[in-house]
Coordinates of C-alpha atoms and ligand atoms in Angstrom, one line a residue:
M57 CA 0.0 0.0 0.0
T58 CA 1.4 3.4 -0.8
E59 CA 2.0 5.9 1.9
K60 CA -0.6 8.2 0.5
K61 CA -3.2 5.6 0.5
K62 CA -2.3 4.6 4.0
S63 CA -2.7 8.1 5.3
V64 CA -6.1 8.3 3.6
L65 CA -7.0 5.1 5.3
T66 CA -5.8 6.3 8.6
W67 CA -7.8 9.5 8.6
G68 CA -10.8 8.6 6.6
V69 CA -11.7 4.9 6.6
L70 CA -10.0 4.1 9.9
G71 CA -12.1 6.8 11.6
A72 CA -15.2 5.0 10.4
I73 CA -13.7 1.6 11.3
V74 CA -13.0 2.8 14.8
V75 CA -16.6 3.9 15.2
A76 CA -17.8 0.6 13.7
G77 CA -15.4 -1.2 16.1
V78 CA -16.9 0.7 19.1
L79 CA -20.4 -0.1 17.9
A80 CA -19.4 -3.8 17.4
G81 CA -18.0 -3.8 20.9
R82 CA -21.3 -2.5 22.3
C83 CA -23.5 -4.9 20.4
A84 CA -21.3 -7.9 21.0
P85 CA -20.4 -9.6 17.7
S86 CA -22.5 -12.7 17.2
G87 CA -20.2 -15.6 18.0
P88 CA -21.3 -19.1 18.4
K89 CA -24.4 -18.9 20.6
G90 CA -23.4 -15.3 21.3
K91 CA -21.1 -16.5 24.1
K92 CA -17.8 -15.2 22.8
A93 CA -16.4 -12.1 24.5
P94 CA -16.1 -9.2 22.0
A95 CA -12.6 -8.3 20.9
A96 CA -11.4 -4.9 22.1
S97 CA -12.5 -2.3 19.7
S98 CA -9.0 -1.2 19.0
D99 CA -8.1 -4.8 18.0
I100 CA -11.0 -4.8 15.6
A101 CA -9.9 -1.4 14.1
V102 CA -6.4 -2.6 13.6
A103 CA -7.5 -5.9 12.1
A104 CA -9.9 -4.1 9.8
Q105 CA -7.2 -1.8 8.6
K106 CA -4.8 -4.6 8.0
T107 CA -7.3 -6.6 5.9
Y108 CA -9.0 -3.7 4.1
V109 CA -8.1 -3.5 0.5
A110 CA -9.7 -0.3 -0.8
P111 CA -11.8 -0.5 -4.0
G112 CA -9.5 -0.6 -6.9
D113 CA -6.5 -1.6 -4.8
L114 CA -4.9 -5.0 -5.2
D115 CA -4.0 -7.7 -2.7
E116 CA -0.4 -8.5 -1.8
Y117 CA -0.6 -12.3 -2.2
Y118 CA -2.4 -14.9 -4.2
F119 CA -3.7 -17.7 -2.0
F120 CA -4.3 -21.0 -3.8
A121 CA -6.4 -23.4 -1.8
S122 CA -7.1 -26.9 -3.0
G123 CA -10.8 -27.7 -3.5
G124 CA -10.6 -31.3 -2.1
H125 CA -13.4 -33.5 -3.6
S126 CA -14.7 -30.6 -5.6
G127 CA -11.7 -31.3 -7.8
Q128 CA -11.0 -27.6 -8.2
M129 CA -8.6 -24.9 -7.0
Y130 CA -9.8 -21.8 -5.3
V131 CA -7.9 -18.5 -5.7
Y132 CA -8.1 -15.8 -3.0
G133 CA -6.4 -12.5 -2.4
V134 CA -4.5 -11.9 0.9
P135 CA -5.1 -9.9 3.0
S136 CA -8.6 -9.2 1.8
M137 CA -9.4 -12.9 1.7
R138 CA -11.7 -12.1 -1.3
H139 CA -12.4 -15.1 -3.5
L140 CA -11.1 -14.1 -7.0
S141 CA -11.5 -17.2 -9.1
T142 CA -12.0 -20.9 -9.3
I143 CA -9.7 -23.0 -11.4
P144 CA -11.3 -26.2 -12.5
V145 CA -8.8 -29.1 -12.5
F146 CA -10.3 -32.5 -12.1
T147 CA -14.0 -31.7 -12.4
P148 CA -16.0 -30.1 -15.3
Y149 CA -16.9 -26.5 -14.5
P150 CA -19.7 -25.0 -16.5
A151 CA -18.7 -21.4 -15.5
T152 CA -15.6 -21.6 -17.7
G153 CA -16.8 -24.3 -20.1
Y154 CA -14.1 -26.6 -18.7
G155 CA -14.7 -30.2 -19.6
F156 CA -17.0 -29.4 -22.5
D157 CA -14.7 -28.6 -25.3
D158 CA -12.7 -31.4 -27.0
E159 CA -9.4 -30.6 -25.4
S160 CA -10.4 -30.3 -21.8
K161 CA -12.8 -33.2 -22.2
A162 CA -9.9 -35.4 -23.4
M163 CA -7.8 -34.3 -20.4
L164 CA -10.6 -35.4 -18.0
N165 CA -10.9 -38.6 -19.9
G166 CA -14.4 -39.5 -18.8
L167 CA -13.8 -38.9 -15.1
T168 CA -16.2 -36.3 -13.5
W169 CA -14.5 -35.7 -10.2
G170 CA -11.2 -35.8 -8.5
D171 CA -10.0 -35.3 -4.9
A172 CA -7.4 -32.5 -5.1
H173 CA -5.3 -32.0 -2.0
H174 CA -1.9 -30.4 -2.1
P175 CA -1.0 -27.6 -4.5
A176 CA 2.7 -27.1 -5.1
P177 CA 4.1 -24.1 -7.0
S178 CA 7.1 -24.5 -9.3
E179 CA 10.4 -23.5 -7.7
T180 CA 13.7 -22.2 -8.8
A181 CA 16.5 -22.6 -6.2
G182 CA 13.8 -23.5 -3.6
D183 CA 11.8 -20.3 -4.1
Y184 CA 8.4 -20.0 -5.9
D185 CA 9.1 -18.8 -9.4
G186 CA 5.5 -18.1 -10.4
R187 CA 5.4 -20.4 -13.5
W188 CA 3.2 -23.4 -12.6
L189 CA 1.1 -24.9 -9.9
F190 CA 0.9 -28.7 -9.6
I191 CA -1.7 -30.5 -7.7
N192 CA -2.3 -34.1 -6.8
D193 CA -5.6 -36.1 -7.1
M194 CA -6.3 -39.1 -5.0
N195 CA -7.0 -41.0 -8.2
G196 CA -3.3 -41.4 -9.1
R197 CA -3.3 -38.2 -11.1
I198 CA -1.4 -34.9 -11.1
A199 CA -2.3 -31.7 -12.9
R200 CA -0.3 -28.7 -14.0
I201 CA -1.9 -25.3 -14.0
D202 CA -0.1 -22.6 -16.0
L203 CA 0.0 -19.4 -13.9
R204 CA 0.2 -17.4 -17.0
D205 CA -3.4 -17.9 -17.7
F206 CA -4.6 -19.8 -14.6
K207 CA -5.7 -22.8 -16.7
T208 CA -5.2 -26.5 -16.3
K209 CA -2.9 -27.5 -19.1
Q210 CA -2.1 -31.2 -18.3
I211 CA -3.4 -34.1 -16.3
L212 CA -1.1 -37.0 -16.0
G213 CA -2.4 -40.4 -14.9
P214 CA -3.9 -42.3 -13.2
V215 CA -0.3 -43.4 -12.9
A216 CA 0.4 -47.2 -12.8
N217 CA 0.9 -48.9 -9.5
V218 CA 0.0 -45.8 -7.4
S219 CA -3.1 -46.3 -5.3
G220 CA -4.8 -43.4 -3.5
N221 CA -2.3 -40.7 -4.5
H222 CA -2.3 -38.6 -1.3
S223 CA 1.4 -37.9 -0.8
G224 CA 1.9 -35.4 -3.6
A225 CA 2.4 -33.0 -5.4
Y226 CA 5.6 -31.8 -3.5
V227 CA 8.1 -30.4 -6.0
T228 CA 11.9 -30.5 -5.7
P229 CA 13.7 -27.2 -5.3
N230 CA 14.3 -26.7 -9.0
T231 CA 11.1 -28.4 -10.1
E232 CA 12.9 -31.5 -11.4
Y233 CA 10.1 -33.7 -10.0
A234 CA 6.7 -33.6 -8.4
M235 CA 6.0 -36.4 -6.1
M236 CA 3.3 -39.0 -5.6
G237 CA 2.6 -41.9 -3.2
S238 CA 0.1 -44.6 -2.3
R239 CA -2.0 -43.9 0.6
F240 CA -3.9 -47.1 0.1
S241 CA -1.3 -49.9 -0.5
A242 CA -2.5 -52.5 -2.9
P243 CA -1.0 -55.4 -4.8
V244 CA 1.3 -54.2 -7.6
P245 CA -0.1 -54.4 -10.2
K246 CA -3.6 -53.7 -8.8
T247 CA -5.1 -56.2 -11.2
N248 CA -3.4 -58.9 -9.2
A249 CA -6.4 -59.1 -6.9
V250 CA -4.9 -60.8 -3.9
G251 CA -7.2 -61.0 -0.8
I252 CA -6.8 -58.6 2.1
D253 CA -5.6 -61.5 4.4
K254 CA -2.3 -61.3 2.5
Y255 CA -2.0 -57.5 3.1
A256 CA 1.2 -57.5 5.1
S257 CA 3.1 -59.5 2.6
E258 CA 1.5 -59.1 -0.8
Y259 CA 0.3 -55.5 -0.7
K260 CA 2.8 -52.8 -1.6
G261 CA 3.3 -49.1 -1.0
I262 CA 4.6 -47.0 -3.8
L263 CA 6.5 -43.7 -3.8
A264 CA 6.7 -42.1 -7.2
A265 CA 8.4 -39.2 -8.9
I266 CA 6.9 -37.4 -11.9
R267 CA 9.5 -35.8 -14.2
I268 CA 8.9 -32.2 -15.1
D269 CA 10.3 -30.6 -18.3
P270 CA 12.2 -27.5 -17.1
K271 CA 11.1 -25.4 -20.2
S272 CA 7.5 -26.5 -20.8
G273 CA 6.5 -27.9 -17.5
E274 CA 5.2 -31.0 -19.3
M275 CA 5.0 -33.9 -16.9
S276 CA 6.1 -37.5 -17.7
L277 CA 6.6 -40.7 -15.7
G278 CA 9.8 -40.7 -13.7
W279 CA 10.4 -43.7 -11.5
E280 CA 8.8 -45.4 -8.5
I281 CA 10.0 -47.1 -5.4
V282 CA 8.2 -50.2 -4.0
T283 CA 7.9 -50.1 -0.2
P284 CA 6.2 -52.1 2.6
P285 CA 2.4 -51.6 2.7
F286 CA 2.5 -48.5 4.8
N287 CA 0.0 -45.7 4.2
W288 CA 2.1 -42.9 2.7
D289 CA 0.5 -39.6 3.8
L290 CA 2.3 -36.3 3.2
G291 CA 5.7 -35.1 2.1
D292 CA 8.2 -32.3 1.5
A293 CA 11.4 -32.0 -0.5
G294 CA 14.7 -31.4 1.2
K295 CA 16.2 -28.0 0.4
K296 CA 19.6 -26.2 0.7
V297 CA 21.7 -28.6 2.9
S298 CA 19.1 -31.4 2.4
E299 CA 18.6 -30.8 -1.3
G300 CA 18.4 -34.1 -3.1
W301 CA 16.3 -35.8 -0.5
M302 CA 12.6 -36.3 -0.2
F303 CA 10.7 -37.0 2.9
W304 CA 7.3 -38.7 3.3
T305 CA 5.3 -39.6 6.4
C306 CA 3.3 -42.8 6.8
Y307 CA 0.8 -44.3 9.1
N308 CA 0.0 -48.0 9.7
S309 CA 3.6 -49.2 9.8
E310 CA 1.9 -52.1 11.6
R311 CA 0.7 -53.2 8.1
A312 CA -2.7 -53.8 9.7
T313 CA -6.1 -54.1 8.1
G314 CA -9.6 -53.7 9.4
K315 CA -10.4 -50.9 11.8
L316 CA -7.3 -48.9 11.4
E317 CA -8.0 -46.4 14.1
V318 CA -7.3 -49.3 16.5
T319 CA -5.2 -51.8 14.5
A320 CA -2.9 -49.2 13.1
S321 CA -2.2 -47.7 16.5
Q322 CA -0.4 -50.6 18.1
A323 CA 3.3 -49.6 17.6
D324 CA 4.6 -46.5 19.4
R325 CA 6.0 -45.1 16.3
D326 CA 5.5 -44.8 12.6
Y327 CA 8.0 -43.5 10.1
I328 CA 9.2 -40.7 7.9
A329 CA 10.8 -42.0 4.8
A330 CA 14.0 -40.3 3.7
V331 CA 14.7 -41.0 0.0
D332 CA 17.8 -39.9 -1.8
W333 CA 16.1 -39.0 -5.1
K334 CA 19.3 -38.3 -6.8
A335 CA 20.4 -41.8 -6.0
A336 CA 17.1 -43.0 -7.5
E337 CA 17.7 -41.1 -10.6
K338 CA 21.2 -42.6 -10.9
A339 CA 20.0 -46.1 -10.3
V340 CA 17.3 -45.7 -13.0
A341 CA 20.0 -44.4 -15.4
E342 CA 22.1 -47.4 -14.7
G343 CA 19.3 -49.6 -15.7
K344 CA 18.3 -50.8 -12.3
G345 CA 14.7 -51.2 -11.5
E346 CA 12.0 -53.3 -13.1
M347 CA 9.5 -52.0 -15.7
M348 CA 6.0 -52.3 -14.3
G349 CA 3.0 -50.7 -16.0
G350 CA 5.3 -48.6 -18.1
V351 CA 7.3 -47.2 -15.3
K352 CA 10.7 -48.2 -13.8
V353 CA 10.1 -49.5 -10.2
L354 CA 13.1 -49.6 -7.8
D355 CA 13.4 -52.0 -5.0
P356 CA 15.3 -50.4 -2.1
R357 CA 16.7 -53.8 -1.2
K358 CA 18.6 -53.8 -4.5
V359 CA 19.6 -50.1 -4.3
P360 CA 21.5 -49.6 -1.0
G361 CA 21.5 -46.0 0.1
L362 CA 18.2 -45.2 -1.7
M363 CA 15.9 -45.1 1.3
Y364 CA 15.9 -45.0 5.1
L365 CA 13.2 -44.8 7.7
M366 CA 13.1 -42.2 10.5
P367 CA 11.0 -43.3 13.4
C368 CA 8.4 -40.6 14.2
G369 CA 5.5 -40.2 16.7
K370 CA 2.5 -42.4 15.8
S371 CA 0.5 -41.6 12.7
P372 CA 2.4 -38.4 11.6
H373 CA 0.6 -36.2 9.1
G374 CA 2.8 -33.4 7.8
V375 CA 6.6 -33.5 7.4
D376 CA 8.1 -30.1 6.9
V377 CA 11.7 -29.1 6.1
S378 CA 12.9 -25.8 7.6
P379 CA 13.9 -23.0 5.2
D380 CA 17.6 -23.7 5.6
G381 CA 17.0 -27.4 5.0
K382 CA 18.6 -28.4 8.4
Y383 CA 15.5 -29.6 10.2
I384 CA 12.8 -32.0 9.3
I385 CA 9.7 -31.5 11.4
G386 CA 7.3 -34.3 12.0
S387 CA 4.8 -35.2 14.7
G388 CA 2.7 -38.0 16.0
K389 CA -0.8 -36.7 15.3
L390 CA -2.1 -37.6 18.8
Q391 CA 1.0 -36.4 20.7
G392 CA 1.7 -33.2 22.5
V393 CA 5.1 -32.7 20.9
T394 CA 6.6 -32.3 17.5
T395 CA 10.0 -33.7 16.7
A396 CA 12.8 -31.7 15.0
F397 CA 15.1 -34.1 13.2
N398 CA 18.5 -32.9 12.3
F399 CA 19.5 -33.6 8.7
E400 CA 23.2 -33.7 9.6
K401 CA 22.5 -36.3 12.3
V402 CA 20.5 -38.3 9.8
Q403 CA 23.5 -38.3 7.5
T404 CA 25.9 -39.2 10.3
A405 CA 23.6 -42.1 11.4
I406 CA 23.5 -43.3 7.8
R407 CA 27.3 -43.3 7.6
N408 CA 27.7 -45.0 10.9
K409 CA 25.0 -47.5 10.2
D410 CA 23.3 -46.4 13.4
F411 CA 20.2 -48.4 12.8
S412 CA 17.6 -49.7 15.2
G413 CA 16.1 -52.3 12.8
E414 CA 14.8 -52.7 9.3
E415 CA 11.6 -53.1 7.3
D416 CA 11.8 -55.4 4.3
G417 CA 15.5 -54.5 4.0
I418 CA 15.0 -50.7 4.5
P419 CA 17.2 -49.6 7.4
V420 CA 15.5 -47.8 10.3
L421 CA 17.6 -45.0 11.8
K422 CA 17.9 -44.8 15.5
Y423 CA 15.4 -42.2 16.8
E424 CA 17.7 -40.9 19.6
S425 CA 20.5 -40.4 17.1
I426 CA 18.7 -38.3 14.6
K427 CA 16.4 -36.1 16.7
D428 CA 17.5 -32.7 17.9
A429 CA 14.5 -31.8 20.0
E430 CA 10.9 -32.7 21.0
V431 CA 9.1 -29.4 21.0
E432 CA 6.2 -29.1 23.4
V433 CA 3.8 -27.4 20.9
G434 CA 0.5 -28.8 22.2
L435 CA -1.9 -31.5 21.3
G436 CA -2.4 -32.9 17.8
P437 CA 0.4 -31.3 15.8
L438 CA -0.3 -31.7 12.1
H439 CA 1.6 -29.4 9.9
T440 CA 4.4 -26.8 10.2
Q441 CA 5.2 -23.6 8.3
F442 CA 7.9 -21.1 8.7
D443 CA 8.6 -17.4 8.6
G444 CA 11.7 -15.5 7.7
D445 CA 12.8 -14.9 11.3
G446 CA 13.6 -18.5 12.4
Y447 CA 10.1 -19.3 13.7
A448 CA 8.0 -22.2 13.0
Y449 CA 4.2 -22.4 13.2
T450 CA 2.5 -25.7 13.9
S451 CA -1.2 -26.4 13.6
L452 CA -2.7 -28.3 16.5
F453 CA -5.8 -30.1 15.5
V454 CA -6.8 -31.4 18.9
D455 CA -6.0 -28.1 20.7
S456 CA -7.6 -26.2 17.9
A457 CA -4.7 -23.7 17.9
I458 CA -1.5 -22.6 16.3
A459 CA 1.8 -22.7 18.2
K460 CA 4.7 -20.4 17.3
W461 CA 8.1 -21.7 18.3
K462 CA 11.7 -21.0 17.7
L463 CA 14.0 -23.2 15.5
G464 CA 17.1 -24.0 17.4
T465 CA 16.1 -23.0 20.9
W466 CA 12.8 -25.0 20.6
E467 CA 10.9 -22.7 22.9
V468 CA 7.2 -22.2 22.3
V469 CA 6.7 -18.4 22.3
D470 CA 3.0 -17.9 21.4
K471 CA -0.3 -19.7 20.8
I472 CA -3.5 -18.6 19.2
P473 CA -6.8 -20.4 19.2
M474 CA -8.4 -21.3 15.8
S475 CA -12.2 -21.6 15.2
Y476 CA -12.4 -24.5 14.9
S477 CA -10.2 -27.6 14.6
I478 CA -7.4 -26.4 12.4
G479 CA -6.1 -28.9 9.8
H480 CA -3.3 -27.4 7.7
L481 CA -1.9 -23.9 7.8
C482 CA -0.3 -21.7 5.1
A483 CA 2.2 -18.9 5.8
A484 CA 3.3 -16.5 3.0
E485 CA 5.8 -18.5 0.9
G486 CA 6.1 -20.5 4.1
D487 CA 7.5 -23.7 2.7
T488 CA 10.3 -22.1 0.6
V489 CA 13.9 -21.2 1.3
S490 CA 12.9 -17.6 2.0
P491 CA 9.5 -17.4 3.7
D492 CA 7.9 -13.9 4.0
G493 CA 6.3 -14.1 7.4
K494 CA 3.5 -11.5 7.5
Y495 CA 0.5 -13.6 7.0
L496 CA -0.7 -17.1 7.9
V497 CA -4.0 -18.7 7.1
G498 CA -5.4 -21.5 9.3
L499 CA -7.4 -24.0 7.2
N500 CA -10.0 -25.1 9.7
K501 CA -12.1 -28.1 9.4
L502 CA -15.1 -26.7 11.1
S503 CA -16.8 -23.3 11.1
H504 CA -20.0 -23.8 13.1
G505 CA -21.7 -20.6 14.2
R506 CA -19.2 -18.2 12.6
H507 CA -21.2 -17.4 9.5
L508 CA -24.8 -16.8 8.5
S509 CA -26.4 -20.2 8.5
V510 CA -26.6 -21.8 5.1
G511 CA -28.1 -25.1 6.3
P512 CA -26.4 -28.3 7.1
S513 CA -23.9 -28.2 4.3
Q514 CA -21.6 -25.7 5.9
P515 CA -18.6 -23.9 4.5
E516 CA -15.1 -24.3 5.9
S517 CA -13.5 -21.5 7.8
S518 CA -10.1 -20.1 6.8
Q519 CA -8.7 -17.6 9.3
L520 CA -6.2 -15.0 8.4
V521 CA -3.6 -14.4 11.1
D522 CA -1.0 -11.6 11.3
I523 CA 2.4 -13.1 12.0
S524 CA 4.4 -9.9 11.5
E525 CA 4.8 -9.3 15.2
E526 CA 5.9 -11.3 18.2
K527 CA 2.3 -12.2 19.1
M528 CA 0.0 -13.7 16.5
K529 CA -3.2 -11.8 15.9
L530 CA -6.4 -13.0 14.3
L531 CA -7.4 -10.6 11.5
Y532 CA -10.2 -12.1 9.5
D533 CA -12.6 -15.1 9.0
A534 CA -13.2 -16.2 5.5
F535 CA -15.2 -19.1 4.2
T536 CA -14.6 -21.5 1.4
E537 CA -16.5 -24.2 -0.2
P538 CA -15.5 -27.7 0.6
E539 CA -12.8 -28.6 1.1
P540 CA -9.4 -27.0 1.2
H541 CA -6.8 -29.5 2.5
Y542 CA -3.8 -27.5 1.8
A543 CA -2.9 -24.1 0.4
V544 CA 0.0 -22.0 -0.8
M545 CA 0.5 -18.3 -0.7
I546 CA 2.5 -16.6 -3.4
K547 CA 3.7 -13.0 -3.6
A548 CA 1.4 -11.4 -6.2
D549 CA 4.2 -9.7 -8.1
K550 CA 5.7 -13.0 -8.9
L551 CA 2.8 -13.7 -11.2
K552 CA 2.3 -12.0 -14.5
P553 CA -1.0 -13.3 -15.8
I554 CA -2.1 -12.4 -19.3
E555 CA -5.5 -10.9 -19.8
V556 CA -6.1 -11.8 -23.4
Y557 CA -4.4 -14.5 -25.6
P558 CA -2.3 -12.5 -28.1
K559 CA -3.6 -13.1 -31.6
E560 CA -0.1 -13.7 -32.9
E561 CA 0.4 -16.6 -30.4
N562 CA -2.7 -18.4 -31.4
K563 CA -1.4 -21.2 -33.6
H564 CA -4.6 -23.2 -33.6
P565 CA -5.1 -24.8 -37.1
L566 CA -8.8 -23.9 -37.1
A567 CA -8.5 -20.4 -35.9
I568 CA -9.9 -17.7 -38.1
W569 CA -9.8 -13.9 -37.5
D570 CA -12.3 -12.5 -40.1
V571 CA -16.0 -13.1 -40.3
K572 CA -15.5 -13.5 -44.1
D573 CA -13.7 -16.8 -43.3
A574 CA -16.5 -18.1 -41.1
G575 CA -18.7 -20.9 -42.6
V576 CA -19.6 -24.5 -42.9
T577 CA -17.8 -27.1 -45.0
R578 CA -18.7 -30.8 -45.4
T579 CA -16.7 -33.9 -46.1
G580 CA -19.0 -36.9 -46.4
T581 CA -20.9 -36.9 -43.1
E582 CA -18.4 -34.7 -41.4
V583 CA -19.3 -31.1 -41.0
L584 CA -16.8 -28.4 -39.9
A585 CA -18.1 -25.1 -38.9
K586 CA -15.6 -22.3 -38.4
V587 CA -17.1 -19.7 -36.2
V588 CA -16.2 -16.2 -35.2
L589 CA -17.3 -14.8 -31.9
V590 CA -17.1 -11.1 -31.6
R591 CA -19.5 -8.4 -30.1
S592 CA -22.3 -9.0 -30.7
T593 CA -22.7 -11.7 -33.3
I594 CA -21.9 -15.4 -33.7
T595 CA -20.9 -16.0 -37.3
P596 CA -22.4 -18.0 -39.0
E597 CA -25.7 -17.2 -37.4
Y598 CA -27.1 -20.4 -39.0
I599 CA -25.7 -23.9 -39.3
E600 CA -27.5 -26.6 -41.1
V601 CA -26.5 -30.3 -40.9
N602 CA -28.1 -33.7 -41.4
Q603 CA -29.1 -36.0 -38.7
G604 CA -26.2 -38.5 -38.0
D605 CA -23.5 -36.0 -39.2
T606 CA -20.4 -35.6 -37.0
V607 CA -20.3 -31.9 -36.4
K608 CA -17.1 -30.0 -35.4
I609 CA -17.5 -26.5 -34.3
A610 CA -14.3 -24.5 -34.1
M611 CA -14.8 -21.1 -32.6
T612 CA -12.4 -18.2 -32.3
N613 CA -13.1 -15.3 -30.0
I614 CA -11.3 -12.6 -32.1
E615 CA -11.6 -9.9 -29.4
Q616 CA -8.3 -8.6 -28.0
T617 CA -10.0 -6.6 -25.2
T618 CA -9.8 -7.6 -21.6
D619 CA -12.8 -9.4 -20.1
E620 CA -14.5 -9.8 -23.5
L621 CA -15.3 -13.5 -23.2
H622 CA -18.0 -15.1 -25.3
G623 CA -19.8 -18.3 -24.8
W624 CA -21.5 -20.9 -27.0
G625 CA -24.3 -22.7 -25.3
L626 CA -26.3 -25.4 -27.1
L627 CA -28.7 -26.6 -24.4
D628 CA -30.3 -29.5 -26.2
Y629 CA -26.9 -31.1 -26.8
N630 CA -25.5 -30.3 -23.4
I631 CA -22.7 -28.2 -24.9
N632 CA -21.3 -25.2 -23.0
I633 CA -18.2 -23.6 -24.4
V634 CA -16.6 -20.4 -23.1
V635 CA -13.9 -18.8 -25.3
D636 CA -11.6 -16.2 -23.9
P637 CA -10.3 -13.2 -26.0
G638 CA -7.9 -14.5 -28.6
E639 CA -8.7 -18.1 -27.9
T640 CA -9.9 -21.0 -30.2
K641 CA -11.9 -23.9 -28.9
V642 CA -13.3 -26.9 -30.6
V643 CA -16.3 -29.1 -29.8
T644 CA -17.2 -32.2 -31.7
F645 CA -20.5 -34.0 -31.4
K646 CA -22.9 -36.3 -33.3
A647 CA -26.0 -34.5 -34.5
D648 CA -28.2 -37.4 -33.5
K649 CA -31.3 -35.4 -32.5
P650 CA -33.3 -33.8 -35.4
G651 CA -34.8 -30.4 -35.0
V652 CA -34.1 -26.7 -34.6
F653 CA -31.8 -25.7 -31.7
A654 CA -30.7 -22.3 -30.7
Y655 CA -27.2 -21.5 -29.7
Y656 CA -26.3 -18.4 -27.8
C657 CA -23.6 -16.4 -26.1
T658 CA -23.6 -17.4 -22.4
N659 CA -21.2 -14.7 -21.1
F660 CA -22.6 -11.2 -20.8
C661 CA -20.4 -9.2 -23.2
S662 CA -22.2 -6.1 -24.5
A663 CA -25.5 -4.1 -24.5
L664 CA -26.4 -6.5 -27.4
H665 CA -25.3 -9.7 -25.7
Q666 CA -28.9 -11.0 -25.8
E667 CA -28.8 -10.6 -29.6
M668 CA -25.7 -12.9 -29.8
Q669 CA -27.4 -16.0 -30.9
G670 CA -28.0 -18.4 -33.8
Y671 CA -29.6 -21.7 -34.9
L672 CA -28.4 -25.2 -35.5
V673 CA -30.9 -27.0 -37.9
V674 CA -30.5 -30.8 -37.9
K675 CA -32.4 -32.1 -40.9
P676 CA -34.0 -35.5 -40.1
K677 CA -32.7 -38.6 -41.9
G678 CA -34.5 -39.9 -44.9
Ligands
RUQ2107 S1 -4.4 -33.5 3.9 S2 -6.6 -32.2 6.0 CU1 -4.2 -33.1 5.8 CU2 -4.5 -34.2 2.0 CU3 -6.5 -33.4 4.1
CUA2108 CU1 -21.0 -12.5 -26.4 CU2 -22.5 -12.3 -24.8

């Protein structure tokens, strides 16, 4: 915010906010059942000022939250917490026509939902570089969103052998790989339908690396590692001193089946896997590994030095590497402490073969030898993020709070309650080599009573916390649709999104830029209609085909003006295309229903938007 704007805020808006704050104090803000004590009016005024983004002003950060089983990604601005956009990824989205045109339909490949969990921005030298955003889907898939236009460009998978891909899409510090892993171990290959009674011996876990082309971001199969049938949960890539290593948590190291909340809680510890991914790369290059389902699978027994197990509190969830790469933070989900493992000690233990056992030939490092501290953060530590001043922030699900603590001295310096039941948290660039501090968002699992009631299907609450000072301060409650599991916050000036597709970049073979070129051609029973969309006409206004024809409509929006989108809706054929300025989209369908059907522009585009319409006439057979 500029100084000038700030002073305007201080004397103008802030005055009004202070009054509002005093009023709010008097009327007691409606908390759950009205029992909550009102915040001091000065706190409200400060919070309001810190989150207020004046009309026309822009937010400082992009906040990308996964949409869980909605299959989408939500985009917010921080600090306003305004919802700016929804990026459809694994689910068709009529609002942008995603999943209706030939290209996006092919990408979804018949699936109509996904469970999208953990977004991971591309990195250069461990810092977000603003190019792409990767996100995993439980169904063995991973997607790449291009941050130049905020569109999903590629979906890879379902990847062979991976089952219940929860433990992705963590990227390595120079975006060499995005990761995957099986949460639901299964026989490999899955078609080998061995009964659950053979779980402990015949079912396998898989950890997988997806290769990313450094220029284009194109993803391809990398390699996989076969593991005991643990449930691989979350991960993080090593950075700086630990660069070249990848860490993953697991639960159910008991290899149990049935009621896991009981059966998978027998041992005192589970594990964090430490994988030397550069060694994996080398082993694959040397021809080690077995080809299974089109991907090279490494067996850690045959590649010594590839993988180690770090004992961790029972059922850990997040594993998070500190900005300098020195510490690996992991917690038993039901414990009151989180453990800071020391990467150097891990290396020493590996060198000295300081092992406490093994699992199917994978050495287990001695807990006492690799841990630096058990930090008394509070109950239910799930996930840790960092600021730029050497502090860590751990979400506490059971305590419903966030603990702030110091790396190195391990003292807990502050705690703030969350409403309610925080899952993950997201600090500004908080998992990079240079976190910004400033803001943190608590992604809460429950929101009851903190918003106008919308019936039983309740939104989730995301709470914005100021972490710029010693004490954390709650600034704002925002609400999202189900179900953000994880989020990332990127400095807004790192992204340079385009607002129209430049005409000269459109290389689509069916693009046309002049209404004179619009029209219908026929080859046998195949009809091609080249269509121009521009205010306020769809040219041609009339398309005639015969019943049974295969109709391909290629439409180009020839606008080069910001926000001038046009749509092409054909209700009777369930077709809904949205074309951005400068873009060409194609839809192919069989004209199997005879009759007269109107098509029309679905996006409000001009005073004569309503006139932007036409007719498809399908002449009956015979
Ligand atoms: S994540 S909270 Cu913890 Cu994939 Cu769901
Ligand atoms: Cu074009 Cu409305």
